[in-house]
Short mmCIF file of C-alpha atoms in Angstrom, two decimals:
data_model
loop_
_atom_site.label_atom_id
_atom_site.label_comp_id
_atom_site.label_asym_id
_atom_site.label_seq_id
_atom_site.Cartn_x
_atom_site.Cartn_y
_atom_site.Cartn_z
CA MET N 1 64.61 -42.20 -24.92
CA SER N 2 61.03 -42.49 -23.92
CA ALA N 3 58.91 -39.61 -22.35
CA VAL N 4 58.82 -41.55 -19.20
CA SER N 5 62.53 -41.93 -18.98
CA ASP N 6 63.02 -38.25 -19.76
CA LEU N 7 60.71 -37.33 -16.91
CA ALA N 8 62.55 -39.74 -14.55
CA ASP N 9 66.04 -38.27 -15.55
CA LEU N 10 64.59 -34.67 -15.02
CA ARG N 11 63.32 -35.62 -11.66
CA GLN N 12 66.73 -37.13 -10.62
CA GLY N 13 68.46 -34.06 -11.78
CA THR N 14 66.18 -31.93 -9.74
CA ILE N 15 66.83 -33.99 -6.59
CA ALA N 16 70.58 -33.71 -7.32
CA VAL N 17 70.38 -29.92 -7.41
CA LEU N 18 68.39 -29.97 -4.20
CA GLU N 19 71.07 -32.07 -2.48
CA ARG N 20 73.80 -29.54 -3.39
CA ILE N 21 71.72 -26.63 -2.22
CA ILE N 22 70.89 -28.40 1.09
CA ALA N 23 74.53 -29.43 1.67
CA ALA N 24 75.66 -25.81 1.04
CA GLN N 25 73.49 -24.41 3.70
CA PRO N 26 75.29 -23.54 6.96
CA PRO N 27 73.96 -25.25 10.18
CA GLN N 28 72.84 -21.90 11.61
CA ALA N 29 70.68 -21.09 8.39
CA GLY N 30 67.63 -22.79 9.85
CA ARG N 31 64.79 -24.26 7.75
CA LEU N 32 64.74 -24.31 3.99
CA ALA N 33 61.58 -24.12 2.02
CA CYS N 34 61.11 -26.02 -1.16
CA ALA N 35 58.26 -24.34 -3.23
CA VAL N 36 56.93 -26.23 -6.38
CA ILE N 37 54.98 -23.83 -8.75
CA HIS N 38 52.53 -25.08 -11.26
CA LEU N 39 52.09 -22.66 -14.26
CA ARG N 40 48.49 -23.61 -14.98
CA ASN N 41 47.87 -21.45 -18.14
CA ILE N 42 50.96 -22.51 -20.04
CA ARG N 43 48.90 -24.61 -22.43
CA LYS N 44 46.69 -21.69 -23.09
CA VAL N 45 49.70 -19.42 -23.69
CA ARG N 46 51.11 -21.90 -26.13
CA GLY N 47 47.65 -22.09 -27.95
CA LEU N 48 47.82 -18.18 -28.18
CA LEU N 49 51.36 -17.60 -28.92
CA GLY N 50 52.81 -20.85 -30.18
CA ASP N 51 55.81 -22.89 -28.85
CA GLN N 52 58.24 -20.02 -29.07
CA GLY N 53 55.89 -17.59 -27.45
CA ALA N 54 55.23 -20.10 -24.68
CA ALA N 55 59.03 -20.48 -24.13
CA ALA N 56 59.42 -16.68 -23.88
CA TYR N 57 56.54 -16.53 -21.40
CA ARG N 58 58.14 -19.18 -19.21
CA ARG N 59 61.52 -17.40 -19.42
CA ALA N 60 59.84 -14.18 -18.36
CA VAL N 61 58.13 -15.90 -15.42
CA ARG N 62 61.52 -17.50 -14.37
CA LEU N 63 63.25 -14.01 -14.47
CA GLN N 64 60.54 -12.71 -12.17
CA LEU N 65 61.03 -15.49 -9.76
CA GLU N 66 64.73 -15.21 -9.62
CA ALA N 67 64.38 -11.90 -7.76
CA ILE N 68 62.80 -13.70 -4.73
CA PRO N 69 65.57 -15.85 -3.41
CA PRO N 70 68.94 -14.51 -2.39
CA ASP N 71 70.65 -16.30 -5.23
CA PRO N 72 69.17 -16.87 -8.72
CA SER N 73 70.54 -20.40 -8.63
CA LEU N 74 67.88 -21.37 -5.98
CA VAL N 75 65.33 -21.25 -8.84
CA ILE N 76 65.23 -24.65 -10.59
CA ASP N 77 63.60 -25.73 -13.88
CA GLY N 78 61.14 -28.47 -13.42
CA ASN N 79 59.17 -29.77 -16.47
CA ASP N 80 57.31 -27.81 -18.96
CA ASP N 81 54.93 -26.11 -16.56
CA HIS N 82 56.64 -26.42 -13.18
CA ILE N 83 59.38 -24.24 -11.60
CA ILE N 84 61.01 -24.93 -8.18
CA LEU N 85 62.23 -22.38 -5.76
CA MET N 86 64.42 -23.06 -2.75
CA LEU N 87 63.95 -20.35 0.10
CA PRO N 88 66.31 -20.41 3.11
CA GLY N 89 65.14 -19.05 6.28
CA VAL N 90 61.46 -19.88 6.23
CA MET N 91 60.77 -20.58 9.93
CA ASN N 92 57.15 -21.70 10.22
CA ALA N 93 53.68 -21.81 8.67
CA GLY N 94 53.17 -18.15 9.21
CA HIS N 95 56.36 -17.14 7.50
CA ALA N 96 55.50 -19.68 4.74
CA GLU N 97 52.19 -17.82 4.05
CA LEU N 98 54.15 -14.50 3.81
CA VAL N 99 56.56 -16.00 1.31
CA ALA N 100 53.56 -17.40 -0.71
CA GLN N 101 51.89 -14.06 -0.83
CA LYS N 102 55.19 -12.49 -2.02
CA ILE N 103 55.49 -15.12 -4.78
CA GLU N 104 51.83 -14.37 -5.67
CA ARG N 105 52.44 -10.54 -5.84
CA VAL N 106 55.49 -11.28 -8.26
CA LEU N 107 53.52 -13.58 -10.43
CA ARG N 108 50.58 -11.35 -10.64
CA GLN N 109 52.70 -8.72 -12.49
CA ALA N 110 51.96 -8.63 -16.23
CA ASN N 111 54.42 -10.40 -18.48
CA ASP N 112 54.84 -8.60 -21.76
CA VAL N 113 55.39 -11.51 -24.10
CA ASP N 114 55.40 -10.98 -27.87
CA ALA N 115 53.52 -7.66 -27.41
CA GLN N 116 50.55 -9.40 -25.68
CA GLN N 117 49.79 -9.23 -21.96
CA ALA N 118 49.62 -12.71 -20.36
CA GLY N 119 48.63 -12.92 -16.70
CA THR N 120 50.10 -15.89 -14.78
CA GLU N 121 47.68 -18.59 -13.43
CA PHE N 122 49.40 -20.71 -10.94
CA THR N 123 49.26 -22.92 -7.90
CA LEU N 124 52.00 -23.51 -5.35
CA GLY N 125 52.98 -26.26 -2.95
CA MET N 126 55.42 -25.85 -0.21
CA ALA N 127 57.27 -28.12 2.34
CA LEU N 128 60.10 -27.24 4.83
CA PHE N 129 63.27 -29.07 5.56
CA PRO N 130 63.94 -30.58 7.96
CA ASP N 131 60.45 -30.33 9.52
CA HIS N 132 58.59 -32.17 6.75
CA ALA N 133 61.31 -34.33 5.15
CA GLU N 134 64.54 -36.19 5.98
CA ASP N 135 66.21 -35.84 2.58
CA PRO N 136 65.92 -34.03 -0.75
CA ALA N 137 63.88 -36.59 -2.47
CA GLN N 138 61.25 -36.68 0.31
CA LEU N 139 61.28 -32.89 0.44
CA LEU N 140 60.35 -32.56 -3.30
CA ALA N 141 57.87 -35.22 -2.87
CA ARG N 142 56.07 -33.47 -0.11
CA ALA N 143 56.15 -30.12 -1.69
CA GLU N 144 54.42 -31.82 -4.65
CA LEU N 145 51.88 -33.30 -2.28
CA ALA N 146 51.06 -29.80 -0.94
CA LEU N 147 50.71 -28.73 -4.78
CA VAL N 148 48.21 -31.48 -5.31
CA ALA N 149 46.31 -30.34 -2.32
CA ALA N 150 46.21 -26.68 -3.58
CA ASP N 151 45.15 -27.86 -7.06
CA GLY N 152 42.42 -30.08 -5.55
CA ALA N 153 41.19 -27.32 -3.30
CA ASP N 154 41.31 -24.78 -6.18
CA THR N 155 43.37 -22.38 -3.91
CA HIS N 156 46.65 -20.58 -4.89
CA TRP N 157 48.93 -22.38 -2.42
CA ALA N 158 49.16 -25.05 0.34
CA LEU N 159 51.89 -25.92 2.90
CA PHE N 160 52.59 -29.57 3.54
CA ASP N 161 51.32 -31.09 6.81
CA HIS N 162 51.02 -34.79 7.91
CA GLY N 163 47.16 -34.57 7.75
CA LEU N 164 47.58 -34.24 4.06
CA PHE N 165 48.35 -37.92 3.93
CA ASN N 166 45.06 -39.03 5.15
CA GLU N 167 43.20 -36.56 3.02
CA LEU N 168 45.13 -37.48 -0.20
CA SER N 169 44.92 -41.16 0.55
CA HIS N 170 41.02 -40.65 0.22
CA SER N 171 41.61 -38.57 -2.91
CA TRP N 172 43.88 -41.18 -4.50
CA GLN N 173 41.34 -43.93 -3.37
CA PHE N 174 38.66 -42.08 -5.32
CA ASP N 175 41.04 -41.62 -8.22
CA ARG N 176 41.63 -45.47 -8.39
CA GLU N 177 37.88 -46.12 -8.20
CA LEU N 178 37.34 -43.66 -11.06
CA ARG N 179 39.92 -45.36 -13.17
CA GLU N 180 38.19 -48.67 -12.43
CA ALA N 181 34.80 -47.32 -13.12
CA ILE N 182 35.92 -45.94 -16.70
CA GLN N 183 37.68 -49.26 -17.37
CA ASN N 184 34.47 -51.27 -16.51
CA ASN N 185 32.11 -48.87 -18.11
CA SER N 186 30.37 -48.30 -14.77
CA PHE N 187 28.54 -45.12 -15.66
CA THR N 188 24.87 -44.62 -16.68
CA MET N 189 23.43 -42.11 -19.02
CA TYR N 190 20.42 -40.12 -18.05
CA TYR N 191 18.46 -37.94 -20.62
CA GLN N 192 16.67 -34.70 -19.87
CA PRO N 193 13.94 -33.59 -22.24
CA GLN N 194 14.02 -30.28 -24.13
CA VAL N 195 10.44 -29.21 -24.88
CA GLY N 196 9.29 -26.70 -27.55
CA LEU N 197 7.59 -23.61 -25.82
CA ARG N 198 5.56 -23.01 -29.01
CA ASP N 199 4.25 -26.39 -29.74
CA GLY N 200 4.90 -28.72 -26.70
CA ARG N 201 6.86 -31.10 -28.98
CA LEU N 202 9.95 -32.97 -27.77
CA HIS N 203 12.79 -31.38 -29.59
CA GLY N 204 15.75 -33.17 -28.00
CA VAL N 205 17.41 -34.49 -24.90
CA GLU N 206 20.64 -33.58 -23.09
CA ALA N 207 22.72 -36.56 -22.12
CA LEU N 208 23.88 -36.47 -18.55
CA ILE N 209 26.43 -38.88 -17.16
CA ARG N 210 25.95 -40.48 -13.60
CA TRP N 211 28.23 -42.59 -11.46
CA GLU N 212 26.31 -45.11 -9.40
CA HIS N 213 28.83 -46.20 -6.97
CA PRO N 214 28.29 -49.58 -5.03
CA GLU N 215 29.16 -48.10 -1.66
CA ARG N 216 28.94 -44.25 -2.01
CA GLY N 217 25.69 -44.22 -3.98
CA MET N 218 24.90 -41.82 -6.80
CA ILE N 219 28.01 -39.50 -7.34
CA GLN N 220 27.30 -36.20 -9.12
CA PRO N 221 29.35 -35.13 -12.19
CA SER N 222 30.34 -32.06 -10.33
CA LEU N 223 32.67 -34.23 -8.24
CA PHE N 224 34.13 -36.72 -10.71
CA ILE N 225 34.49 -34.75 -13.82
CA PRO N 226 36.94 -32.28 -12.24
CA LEU N 227 38.84 -35.27 -10.91
CA ALA N 228 38.91 -36.84 -14.43
CA GLU N 229 40.29 -33.54 -15.81
CA ARG N 230 42.97 -33.34 -13.22
CA THR N 231 44.08 -36.84 -13.61
CA GLY N 232 44.06 -36.98 -17.41
CA LEU N 233 41.06 -39.34 -17.64
CA ILE N 234 38.60 -36.95 -19.37
CA SER N 235 39.29 -38.27 -22.83
CA ARG N 236 38.59 -41.79 -21.75
CA LEU N 237 35.52 -40.70 -19.97
CA THR N 238 34.25 -38.70 -22.76
CA ASP N 239 34.87 -41.70 -25.24
CA GLY N 240 32.68 -43.71 -22.91
CA VAL N 241 29.84 -41.08 -22.95
CA LEU N 242 30.05 -40.90 -26.79
CA ARG N 243 29.96 -44.80 -27.02
CA GLN N 244 26.88 -45.11 -24.70
CA VAL N 245 25.00 -42.35 -26.38
CA MET N 246 25.64 -43.72 -29.91
CA GLN N 247 24.21 -47.14 -28.59
CA ASP N 248 21.08 -45.36 -27.44
CA VAL N 249 20.47 -43.33 -30.51
CA LYS N 250 18.32 -45.71 -32.24
CA ALA N 251 16.12 -46.12 -29.02
CA LEU N 252 15.94 -42.29 -28.82
CA GLN N 253 15.20 -41.83 -32.40
CA ALA N 254 12.32 -44.29 -32.10
CA MET N 255 10.75 -41.98 -29.68
CA ALA N 256 10.92 -39.24 -32.36
CA ILE N 257 13.75 -37.43 -30.59
CA PRO N 258 15.67 -35.70 -33.29
CA SER N 259 18.68 -34.28 -31.33
CA ILE N 260 20.91 -35.48 -28.49
CA SER N 261 23.18 -33.05 -26.69
CA ILE N 262 26.52 -34.10 -25.20
CA ASN N 263 28.49 -32.01 -22.91
CA LEU N 264 32.21 -31.29 -23.81
CA SER N 265 34.89 -30.36 -21.16
CA ALA N 266 37.26 -27.43 -21.97
CA MET N 267 39.98 -30.10 -21.81
CA ASP N 268 38.17 -32.22 -24.44
CA LEU N 269 38.30 -29.28 -26.63
CA GLU N 270 42.07 -28.86 -26.34
CA ASP N 271 42.61 -32.42 -27.67
CA PRO N 272 43.61 -32.01 -31.31
CA GLU N 273 42.15 -35.58 -31.84
CA LEU N 274 38.80 -34.86 -30.63
CA ALA N 275 36.93 -34.46 -33.96
CA THR N 276 38.60 -37.56 -35.31
CA ARG N 277 37.49 -39.66 -32.24
CA VAL N 278 33.93 -38.34 -32.74
CA SER N 279 33.97 -39.24 -36.34
CA HIS N 280 35.09 -42.75 -35.68
CA GLN N 281 32.27 -43.17 -33.12
CA LEU N 282 29.65 -41.87 -35.60
CA ALA N 283 30.88 -44.24 -38.24
CA ILE N 284 31.08 -47.33 -36.06
CA TRP N 285 27.53 -46.84 -34.84
CA ALA N 286 26.11 -45.43 -38.18
CA VAL N 287 24.81 -42.41 -36.45
CA PRO N 288 24.07 -39.30 -38.56
CA SER N 289 26.19 -36.37 -37.36
CA ARG N 290 23.15 -34.02 -37.36
CA ALA N 291 21.64 -35.98 -34.51
CA ILE N 292 24.31 -34.91 -32.07
CA THR N 293 24.79 -31.55 -30.75
CA PHE N 294 27.73 -30.76 -28.59
CA GLU N 295 27.47 -28.37 -25.58
CA ILE N 296 30.44 -26.12 -24.86
CA THR N 297 30.48 -23.72 -21.91
CA GLU N 298 30.86 -20.06 -22.68
CA SER N 299 33.86 -19.84 -20.34
CA ALA N 300 35.63 -22.64 -22.35
CA LEU N 301 35.03 -20.61 -25.48
CA LEU N 302 36.43 -17.47 -23.93
CA GLU N 303 39.58 -19.28 -22.62
CA GLY N 304 40.14 -21.76 -25.43
CA SER N 305 43.24 -21.82 -27.62
CA GLU N 306 43.36 -22.19 -31.38
CA THR N 307 43.12 -25.90 -30.96
CA THR N 308 39.67 -25.44 -29.32
CA ARG N 309 38.58 -23.35 -32.42
CA ARG N 310 39.95 -25.90 -34.83
CA GLN N 311 37.98 -28.76 -33.11
CA LEU N 312 34.86 -26.83 -33.15
CA GLU N 313 35.19 -26.01 -36.79
CA GLN N 314 35.83 -29.59 -37.67
CA LEU N 315 32.87 -30.79 -35.59
CA HIS N 316 30.65 -28.23 -37.31
CA GLU N 317 31.97 -29.28 -40.77
CA MET N 318 31.20 -32.94 -39.93
CA GLY N 319 27.44 -31.67 -39.48
CA CYS N 320 27.23 -31.79 -35.73
CA GLY N 321 25.41 -29.04 -33.86
CA LEU N 322 27.24 -26.71 -31.48
CA SER N 323 25.59 -25.16 -28.42
CA ILE N 324 27.03 -22.46 -26.07
CA ASP N 325 26.17 -23.68 -22.64
CA ASP N 326 25.61 -21.52 -19.49
CA PHE N 327 25.03 -18.45 -21.77
CA GLY N 328 25.17 -15.22 -20.00
CA THR N 329 27.67 -16.18 -17.41
CA GLY N 330 30.94 -15.82 -19.27
CA TYR N 331 30.81 -12.22 -20.52
CA SER N 332 30.98 -13.28 -24.25
CA SER N 333 31.85 -10.70 -26.87
CA LEU N 334 29.88 -10.37 -29.92
CA ALA N 335 32.98 -11.42 -31.76
CA ASN N 336 32.41 -15.03 -30.59
CA PHE N 337 29.25 -15.24 -32.65
CA ARG N 338 31.18 -14.35 -35.85
CA THR N 339 33.98 -16.85 -35.12
CA ILE N 340 32.24 -19.78 -33.47
CA PRO N 341 29.96 -21.82 -35.74
CA ALA N 342 27.36 -22.25 -32.98
CA SER N 343 23.87 -23.38 -33.85
CA GLU N 344 22.35 -22.81 -30.42
CA ILE N 345 22.59 -20.94 -27.09
CA LYS N 346 21.37 -22.29 -23.66
CA ILE N 347 20.51 -19.48 -21.35
CA ASP N 348 21.87 -20.34 -17.84
CA GLY N 349 19.22 -21.48 -15.20
CA SER N 350 20.46 -18.88 -12.76
CA PHE N 351 18.48 -16.23 -14.84
CA ILE N 352 15.32 -18.48 -15.10
CA ALA N 353 14.55 -19.38 -11.41
CA ASP N 354 12.51 -16.24 -10.57
CA LEU N 355 11.95 -14.97 -14.12
CA ALA N 356 8.36 -13.95 -13.41
CA ASN N 357 9.22 -11.61 -10.58
CA ASP N 358 12.88 -10.40 -11.53
CA GLN N 359 12.78 -7.67 -13.81
CA VAL N 360 16.59 -7.56 -14.25
CA ASN N 361 16.79 -11.29 -15.09
CA ARG N 362 13.83 -10.80 -17.40
CA ASP N 363 15.73 -8.11 -19.28
CA ILE N 364 18.79 -10.30 -19.54
CA VAL N 365 16.90 -13.27 -20.93
CA ALA N 366 15.14 -10.90 -23.36
CA ILE N 367 18.53 -9.60 -24.52
CA ALA N 368 19.83 -13.13 -24.91
CA LEU N 369 16.81 -14.10 -27.00
CA GLU N 370 17.17 -11.14 -29.16
CA LEU N 371 20.73 -11.90 -29.67
CA GLY N 372 20.02 -15.52 -30.60
CA ARG N 373 17.37 -14.32 -33.11
CA ARG N 374 19.79 -11.83 -34.59
CA PHE N 375 22.42 -14.52 -35.22
CA GLY N 376 19.87 -17.31 -36.34
CA LEU N 377 20.68 -19.34 -33.22
CA LYS N 378 18.17 -21.67 -31.57
CA THR N 379 17.43 -20.67 -27.98
CA VAL N 380 17.00 -23.10 -25.08
CA ALA N 381 16.32 -22.10 -21.46
CA GLU N 382 17.79 -24.29 -18.77
CA GLY N 383 16.58 -24.64 -15.12
CA VAL N 384 12.76 -24.20 -16.00
CA GLU N 385 11.32 -25.49 -12.76
CA THR N 386 8.02 -23.61 -12.29
CA GLU N 387 4.86 -22.91 -14.49
CA SER N 388 5.40 -19.19 -13.98
CA SER N 389 8.97 -19.42 -15.38
CA ALA N 390 7.70 -21.54 -18.27
CA ARG N 391 4.95 -18.95 -19.03
CA ALA N 392 7.36 -15.98 -18.74
CA LEU N 393 9.74 -17.70 -21.29
CA ILE N 394 6.74 -18.28 -23.62
CA GLU N 395 5.76 -14.56 -23.39
CA LEU N 396 9.47 -13.64 -24.21
CA GLY N 397 9.48 -15.95 -27.27
CA CYS N 398 11.94 -18.46 -26.14
CA GLU N 399 11.87 -21.56 -28.37
CA ILE N 400 12.83 -24.41 -26.01
CA GLY N 401 12.65 -25.18 -22.26
CA GLN N 402 14.55 -27.78 -20.30
CA GLY N 403 14.13 -28.45 -16.56
CA TYR N 404 12.20 -30.07 -13.78
CA TYR N 405 8.90 -28.48 -14.81
CA PHE N 406 8.95 -30.83 -17.77
CA ALA N 407 11.09 -33.80 -16.46
CA ARG N 408 14.01 -34.52 -14.34
CA PRO N 409 17.02 -36.38 -16.10
CA LEU N 410 15.76 -39.98 -16.76
CA ARG N 411 17.29 -43.29 -17.44
CA LEU N 412 16.52 -44.41 -21.03
CA SER N 413 13.65 -46.85 -19.95
CA HIS N 414 12.11 -44.10 -17.79
CA LEU N 415 12.56 -41.62 -20.68
CA LEU N 416 10.28 -43.96 -22.75
CA GLU N 417 7.56 -44.04 -20.03
CA TRP N 418 7.63 -40.18 -19.94
CA ARG N 419 7.46 -39.95 -23.53
CA GLU N 420 4.31 -42.13 -23.71
CA THR N 421 2.56 -39.93 -21.13
CA TRP N 422 3.74 -36.44 -22.06
CA SER N 423 0.78 -34.56 -23.38
CA GLY N 424 2.66 -31.54 -24.90
CA ARG N 425 0.57 -29.30 -22.68
CA LEU N 426 2.11 -25.89 -22.12
CA PRO N 427 0.99 -23.23 -19.46
CA ASP N 428 -1.58 -20.72 -20.71
CA SER N 429 -0.45 -17.13 -20.85
CA GLY N 430 -2.68 -16.47 -17.79
CA GLY N 431 -3.24 -19.06 -15.19
CA GLN N 432 -1.96 -19.29 -11.69
CA ASP N 433 1.52 -20.92 -10.78
CA THR N 434 1.27 -23.80 -8.33
CA GLY N 435 5.05 -23.53 -7.75
CA GLU N 436 5.38 -27.27 -7.99
CA SER N 437 7.48 -29.26 -10.52
CA PRO N 438 5.68 -32.19 -12.15
#
């Protein structure tokens, strides 16, 4: 039987259970709430504890939830990362919020699984019968719609209302357009220069994806990348980025650009086939692995499973560079530098903006630079927008700067024009800051 058939059978079985529960409710019982809970960290738990540990974790969560309804049979197993609760007597939105808060309190209790403490990360969607649905199938579907809304809004829970139809229809339209854009390769790569703060040379570029929508105009990655992650499209999107960068490598190397940085999503790193996909692309386009550096956010490293670490090791063994992006924002432990084969850290731009005048940020950057030196890592500062910030970084001994002070992200053709006019001039240790970005 296929996975699709399995899921269809599971759904029909869930609806059949809902039918029995609804039929068993006395007429005077009032409304019945259906709450669909998504265990968002089940994959991380599986990476840490293995399949058996994840199953034990899920059983522990279910046991906690069985204490909420009047009868444990009102807790229904959905698929691997979903559990459904039927809750009689939930009368209105205010009552539903109280119930959601109770569920949250229960799930926030630590689960002692395999001698390790695993907190529960979840979202919850709720719908009321008969207010929001005429039958069990519709009740489940509308609770799932509320769950989609909660996931999309990055909040813990949502109650269905009919306004969700309009809101989610726009979301689904955006989803469909994103799928079409990926299929039709409708994205453009921009490249932002990384300039040596000692010599003014162009040390590399960061590849940044842009979506130029025919009607909406330029759509920033902060909008469509989370959607690609939620809808399972991130692997296809990343493959498209890899393919486009590989095609541009010869033109970039002709400009004497030795390294191209590509961002990887945390979900990319959880794909056990990632390194294989990268290897195939390098071979197809005859690109040397040393020309590519992958940027991974500090938070992705902290939250990643054993799969993430294996993929990073394989990329390193292939000869690709690894850069820890947004450094300083994720509270890394020193242990990460022993276990992750990183070659570079990128200091987050939030520490750079007022570097010349903010002593705290200056101290943080100095510590990050010393840490990089101790571990033999290249250091790159993001968000360099003013001459004073560039000068402060030079004084602190930072190797490379990236930001509007040097150049904005540019199309390949515009990068060539910038390269031809870049003089390599760096700010003097003295001088006066104009406060303007070139």
